Amino acid sequence: MHELPVAVSVNGRDYRSVVEPRVTLADFLRENCGLTGTHLGCEHGACGACTVLLDGQAVRSCLVFAVQVDGQEVTTVEGIEGPGGELSPVQAALKECHGLQCGFCTPGFVTSITALLRDNPAPTDSEIREGLSGNFCRCTGYQGIIAAVRRASETAELNSPAQQ
């Protein structure tokens, strides 16, 4: 099969490879970049476990071919952390509010919540539910996850320049 070059920045690091056109971004991240935080659940774009940020926008990496992201910036769950390597506000809130159980869906939720709060820093519960409607969790019942989004939003409000 014909292979194509891919050059992409992932979490601020450049990766170059030659791949078959059918290789998904999820598989590229896991196999070519060694970043296994992006999980594959349904491989149909329904569960959200593979969500990453592509040039800042939340996308299902199982639905995007690696060759489509040539020259773009990808942020995976491994790239979402505080400035000193500590947990990001979203990750800390998920921990604090018990928004995690088995952890399989967590990377997708972390990236989705990060994008949600970037676009809407103070979402209502209805907006949180809508914003996360494409992410499935089979363990938590979602209440801890929703509480974590609220908590991360409050934390961000407390740290905003307007509050200081």
XYZ file of N, CA and C in Angstrom:
492
model
N 0.843 -1.179 0.000
C 0.000 0.000 0.000
C 0.888 1.242 0.000
N 0.428 2.283 -0.608
C 1.124 3.553 -0.706
C 1.169 4.235 0.662
N 2.346 4.697 1.079
C 2.482 5.380 2.372
C 2.735 6.863 2.143
N 2.306 7.664 3.120
C 2.428 9.115 3.023
C 3.153 9.674 4.245
N 3.889 10.773 4.069
C 4.572 11.383 5.215
C 3.595 12.175 6.079
N 3.868 12.173 7.377
C 3.083 12.956 8.333
C 4.065 13.663 9.255
N 3.887 14.963 9.402
C 4.662 15.751 10.364
C 3.653 16.496 11.220
N 3.668 16.230 12.516
C 2.688 16.819 13.411
C 3.351 17.168 14.739
N 2.879 18.229 15.348
C 3.352 18.586 16.678
C 2.359 18.011 17.685
N 2.860 17.203 18.603
C 2.009 16.592 19.624
C 2.539 17.012 20.981
N 1.701 17.722 21.714
C 2.080 18.220 23.039
C 3.372 19.036 22.987
N 3.548 19.779 21.876
C 4.711 20.631 21.722
C 5.956 19.945 21.197
N 5.860 18.664 20.913
C 6.998 17.918 20.372
C 6.689 17.504 18.935
N 7.672 17.654 18.044
C 7.473 17.311 16.639
C 7.671 15.820 16.402
N 6.744 15.252 15.632
C 6.821 13.852 15.237
C 6.721 13.792 13.719
N 7.580 12.984 13.122
C 7.550 12.755 11.677
C 7.524 11.253 11.451
N 6.699 10.850 10.496
C 6.592 9.433 10.204
C 6.028 9.267 8.800
N 6.084 8.048 8.322
C 5.459 7.683 7.055
C 4.438 6.604 7.393
N 3.178 6.850 7.008
C 2.101 5.940 7.388
C 1.208 5.620 6.203
N 0.482 4.528 6.321
C -0.542 4.212 5.343
C -1.681 5.210 5.512
N -2.341 5.601 4.443
C -3.414 6.598 4.541
C -4.552 6.197 5.475
N -4.722 4.910 5.731
C -5.831 4.435 6.567
C -5.544 4.498 8.070
N -4.341 4.858 8.474
C -3.980 4.925 9.895
C -4.697 6.103 10.542
N -5.431 5.816 11.607
C -6.147 6.889 12.301
C -5.185 7.683 13.172
N -5.618 8.886 13.540
C -4.828 9.706 14.446
C -4.648 8.985 15.780
N -5.679 8.311 16.256
C -5.575 7.569 17.519
C -4.472 6.523 17.445
N -4.457 5.751 16.378
C -3.424 4.727 16.222
C -2.048 5.359 16.051
N -1.971 6.465 15.315
C -0.699 7.170 15.134
C -0.151 7.626 16.491
N -1.019 8.215 17.310
C -0.584 8.699 18.628
C -0.077 7.552 19.492
N -0.798 6.458 19.482
C -0.440 5.324 20.329
C 0.784 4.573 19.797
N 0.801 4.301 18.507
C 1.835 3.436 17.938
C 3.080 4.194 17.470
N 2.902 5.348 16.869
C 4.049 6.080 16.336
C 4.649 7.060 17.332
N 3.818 7.588 18.217
C 4.290 8.576 19.191
C 4.489 7.972 20.580
N 3.975 6.772 20.810
C 4.109 6.130 22.114
C 3.258 6.774 23.197
N 2.223 7.497 22.796
C 1.347 8.187 23.749
C 0.062 7.368 23.911
N 0.039 6.538 24.920
C -1.064 5.592 25.098
C -2.195 6.120 25.968
N -2.133 7.392 26.340
C -3.221 7.981 27.121
C -4.501 8.115 26.326
N -4.391 8.242 25.017
C -5.571 8.299 24.163
C -6.116 6.884 24.030
N -7.320 6.678 24.550
C -7.902 5.331 24.570
C -8.858 5.128 23.404
N -8.914 3.906 22.924
C -9.850 3.527 21.874
C -10.962 2.699 22.499
N -12.176 3.225 22.431
C -13.325 2.515 22.986
C -14.124 1.866 21.879
N -14.922 2.678 21.203
C -15.836 2.151 20.191
C -15.263 2.157 18.775
N -14.300 3.017 18.519
C -13.711 3.229 17.196
C -14.748 3.653 16.146
N -15.843 4.263 16.628
C -16.888 4.804 15.748
C -17.191 6.265 16.069
N -16.444 6.867 16.996
C -16.657 8.258 17.353
C -17.783 8.505 18.330
N -18.363 7.451 18.874
C -19.521 7.618 19.752
C -19.168 7.767 21.230
N -18.073 7.164 21.684
C -17.828 7.086 23.136
C -16.996 8.240 23.679
N -16.160 8.874 22.868
C -15.368 10.011 23.308
C -14.070 9.673 24.010
N -13.765 8.396 24.210
C -12.536 8.012 24.923
C -11.280 8.469 24.198
N -11.355 8.624 22.889
C -10.185 8.987 22.087
C -10.078 10.482 21.818
N -10.862 11.296 22.509
C -10.881 12.737 22.249
C -9.521 13.366 22.524
N -9.055 14.157 21.568
C -7.833 14.951 21.690
C -8.170 16.360 21.208
N -7.253 17.272 21.412
C -7.430 18.627 20.888
C -6.602 18.756 19.618
N -7.236 19.145 18.544
C -6.580 19.353 17.253
C -6.657 20.846 16.959
N -5.498 21.493 17.002
C -5.447 22.949 16.903
C -6.451 23.580 17.867
N -6.550 22.983 19.058
C -7.386 23.513 20.125
C -8.818 23.028 20.151
N -9.264 22.356 19.109
C -10.643 21.886 19.042
C -10.725 20.414 19.415
N -11.713 20.063 20.228
C -11.901 18.668 20.623
C -12.373 17.860 19.411
N -11.643 16.773 19.115
C -12.009 15.886 18.013
C -11.851 14.439 18.458
N -12.585 13.572 17.803
C -12.468 12.132 18.036
C -11.321 11.626 17.164
N -10.237 11.217 17.792
C -9.058 10.830 17.021
C -9.237 9.510 16.282
N -10.281 8.749 16.604
C -10.536 7.518 15.855
C -11.205 7.802 14.513
N -11.713 9.031 14.346
C -12.409 9.400 13.106
C -11.568 10.249 12.165
N -10.354 10.572 12.590
C -9.465 11.426 11.804
C -8.268 10.585 11.355
N -7.912 10.697 10.097
C -6.729 9.996 9.620
C -5.486 10.809 9.966
N -4.416 10.122 10.277
C -3.167 10.796 10.639
C -2.711 11.745 9.537
N -2.868 11.345 8.288
C -2.420 12.197 7.183
C -3.212 13.497 7.103
N -4.409 13.534 7.697
C -5.222 14.749 7.696
C -4.687 15.812 8.648
N -3.872 15.422 9.604
C -3.392 16.379 10.610
C -1.974 16.851 10.321
N -1.463 16.515 9.168
C -0.119 16.939 8.793
C 0.014 18.454 8.973
N 1.023 18.867 9.730
C 1.293 20.281 9.950
C 0.482 20.928 11.063
N -0.317 20.147 11.775
C -1.167 20.713 12.813
C -0.634 20.388 14.209
N -1.287 20.958 15.218
C -0.919 20.758 16.620
C -1.968 19.878 17.296
N -1.504 18.807 17.923
C -2.374 17.903 18.661
C -1.999 17.972 20.136
N -3.006 18.036 20.980
C -2.777 17.948 22.421
C -3.524 16.732 22.928
N -2.792 15.832 23.551
C -3.384 14.643 24.150
C -3.479 14.855 25.653
N -4.050 13.895 26.341
C -4.161 13.999 27.797
C -2.785 14.143 28.442
N -1.760 13.574 27.831
C -0.408 13.704 28.373
C 0.098 15.144 28.312
N -0.483 15.952 27.439
C -0.054 17.336 27.280
C -0.862 18.339 28.086
N -1.849 17.844 28.822
C -2.683 18.736 29.635
C -2.217 18.609 31.075
N -1.452 19.564 31.478
C -0.932 19.581 32.847
C -0.693 21.020 33.243
N -0.468 21.229 34.516
C -0.157 22.560 34.998
C 1.229 22.980 34.540
N 1.574 24.259 34.704
C 2.852 24.783 34.219
C 4.077 24.079 34.808
N 3.963 23.559 36.031
C 5.091 22.868 36.656
C 4.984 21.362 36.594
N 4.081 20.855 35.725
C 3.903 19.419 35.607
C 2.875 18.854 36.572
N 2.296 19.721 37.410
C 1.258 19.253 38.332
C -0.047 19.025 37.570
N -1.030 18.455 38.250
C -2.326 18.227 37.620
C -2.912 19.555 37.161
N -3.558 19.527 36.011
C -4.270 20.716 35.538
C -5.484 20.931 36.444
N -6.101 22.105 36.402
C -7.316 22.313 37.196
C -8.399 21.268 36.905
N -8.522 20.865 35.655
C -9.519 19.851 35.291
C -9.157 18.510 35.921
N -7.909 18.098 35.797
C -7.478 16.822 36.377
C -7.622 16.835 37.894
N -7.225 17.935 38.523
C -7.330 18.043 39.987
C -8.784 17.990 40.422
N -9.668 18.651 39.689
C -11.090 18.646 40.040
C -11.695 17.253 39.868
N -11.316 16.533 38.830
C -11.812 15.164 38.657
C -11.383 14.291 39.829
N -10.162 14.478 40.284
C -9.670 13.720 41.442
C -10.436 14.123 42.700
N -10.538 15.415 42.936
C -11.183 15.940 44.141
C -12.664 15.562 44.218
N -13.352 15.583 43.097
C -14.797 15.341 43.073
C -15.166 13.897 42.754
N -14.189 13.025 42.756
C -14.416 11.603 42.490
C -15.103 11.388 41.140
N -14.599 12.095 40.132
C -15.137 11.956 38.788
C -14.470 10.832 38.012
N -13.732 9.983 38.690
C -13.007 8.881 38.056
C -13.374 7.572 38.739
N -13.424 6.519 37.985
C -13.492 5.199 38.599
C -12.495 4.301 37.884
N -12.907 3.618 36.836
C -11.953 2.723 36.176
C -10.893 3.503 35.410
N -11.218 4.721 34.971
C -10.256 5.578 34.301
C -10.200 5.436 32.791
N -10.917 4.504 32.212
C -10.824 4.310 30.766
C -11.303 5.534 29.995
N -12.392 6.145 30.447
C -12.953 7.300 29.743
C -12.261 8.605 30.114
N -11.461 8.585 31.176
C -10.894 9.810 31.744
C -10.120 10.661 30.743
N -9.219 10.118 29.912
C -8.490 10.985 28.983
C -9.414 11.786 28.060
N -10.464 11.145 27.573
C -11.419 11.843 26.718
C -12.172 12.927 27.462
N -12.535 12.635 28.709
C -13.207 13.651 29.515
C -12.271 14.817 29.819
N -11.028 14.534 30.153
C -10.078 15.614 30.470
C -9.928 16.555 29.284
N -9.752 16.016 28.090
C -9.575 16.883 26.923
C -10.878 17.594 26.570
N -11.997 16.902 26.669
C -13.290 17.530 26.364
C -13.625 18.642 27.350
N -13.400 18.397 28.638
C -13.674 19.416 29.655
C -12.735 20.607 29.481
N -11.488 20.335 29.159
C -10.524 21.415 28.922
C -11.012 22.329 27.801
N -11.472 21.735 26.709
C -11.990 22.523 25.587
C -13.277 23.243 25.969
N -14.151 22.562 26.693
C -15.415 23.161 27.120
C -15.173 24.405 27.962
N -14.293 24.297 28.957
C -14.039 25.428 29.850
C -13.252 26.552 29.167
N -12.464 26.207 28.168
C -11.777 27.248 27.407
C -12.799 28.082 26.638
N -13.794 27.414 26.059
C -14.810 28.105 25.264
C -15.911 28.726 26.119
N -16.169 28.144 27.294
C -17.231 28.608 28.186
C -16.731 28.461 29.621
N -16.037 29.449 30.142
C -15.399 29.339 31.460
C -16.351 29.154 32.635
N -17.622 29.485 32.460
C -18.580 29.346 33.563
C -19.877 28.709 33.051
N -19.815 27.450 32.638
C -21.008 26.821 32.069
C -22.054 26.480 33.133
N -23.306 26.500 32.729
C -24.398 26.038 33.581
C -24.376 24.506 33.582
N -25.122 23.902 34.487
C -25.195 22.439 34.498
C -25.729 21.901 33.170
N -26.689 22.606 32.606
C -27.238 22.196 31.312
C -26.167 22.275 30.219
N -25.366 23.324 30.232
C -24.293 23.477 29.242
C -23.194 22.432 29.456
N -22.938 22.076 30.703
C -21.962 21.016 30.996
C -22.459 19.701 30.416
N -23.716 19.369 30.700
C -24.278 18.110 30.191
C -24.242 18.073 28.660
N -24.603 19.170 28.038
C -24.582 19.251 26.578
C -23.150 19.132 26.059
N -22.229 19.844 26.694
C -20.836 19.833 26.263
C -20.155 18.487 26.387
N -20.634 17.676 27.316
C -20.030 16.353 27.527
C -20.911 15.214 27.021
N -21.953 15.542 26.279
C -22.900 14.513 25.840
C -22.277 13.481 24.908
N -21.140 13.777 24.328
C -20.475 12.825 23.430
C -19.448 11.947 24.123
N -19.358 12.050 25.444
C -18.415 11.226 26.198
C -19.202 10.267 27.088
N -18.901 8.981 26.963
C -19.594 7.972 27.762
C -18.724 7.511 28.913
N -19.345 7.336 30.060
C -18.702 6.721 31.222
C -19.638 5.638 31.714
N -19.118 4.446 31.884
C -19.954 3.338 32.323
C -19.850 3.095 33.831
N -19.039 3.890 34.531
C -18.801 3.624 35.956
C -19.346 4.668 36.915
N -19.232 5.946 36.583
C -19.419 6.981 37.601
C -20.842 7.464 37.812
N -21.702 7.344 36.849
C -23.020 7.943 36.960
C -22.997 9.436 36.654
N -21.863 9.964 36.250
C -21.673 11.330 35.765
C -21.730 12.423 36.827
N -22.304 12.187 38.000
C -22.459 13.272 38.971
C -21.105 13.823 39.417
N -20.133 12.952 39.662
C -18.795 13.408 40.030
C -18.118 14.163 38.907
N -18.381 13.758 37.685
C -17.788 14.435 36.524
C -18.371 15.840 36.392
N -19.679 15.954 36.512
C -20.323 17.271 36.425
C -19.846 18.163 37.563
N -19.745 17.615 38.766
C -19.232 18.383 39.905
C -17.795 18.834 39.645
N -17.022 17.987 38.992
C -15.629 18.332 38.687
C -15.550 19.483 37.693
N -16.445 19.507 36.717
C -16.452 20.620 35.761
C -16.782 21.913 36.502
N -17.788 21.844 37.382
C -18.120 23.031 38.185
C -16.922 23.479 39.003
N -16.243 22.526 39.646
C -15.097 22.841 40.505
C -13.952 23.434 39.682
N -13.659 22.848 38.538
C -12.591 23.374 37.681
C -12.939 24.778 37.208
N -14.213 25.031 36.926
C -14.653 26.360 36.523
C -14.452 27.352 37.663
N -14.806 26.960 38.875
C -14.613 27.831 40.046
C -13.131 28.109 40.282
N -12.321 27.084 40.139
C -10.880 27.243 40.334
C -10.311 28.225 39.312
N -10.763 28.098 38.072
C -10.295 29.006 37.022
C -10.744 30.434 37.311
N -11.989 30.588 37.820
C -12.487 31.929 38.155
C -11.651 32.546 39.274
N -11.277 31.732 40.258
C -10.476 32.227 41.377
C -9.086 32.666 40.930
N -8.580 32.038 39.870
C -7.225 32.334 39.399
C -7.192 33.320 38.242
N -8.366 33.821 37.832
C -8.368 34.743 36.698
C -7.807 36.103 37.116
N -7.196 36.827 36.198
C -6.601 38.134 36.510
C -7.623 39.119 37.099
N -8.886 39.015 36.684
C -9.907 39.936 37.175
C -10.153 39.754 38.670
N -9.894 38.558 39.193
C -10.127 38.261 40.602
C -8.934 38.603 41.484
N -7.813 38.926 40.875
C -6.598 39.160 41.670
C -6.339 40.616 41.920
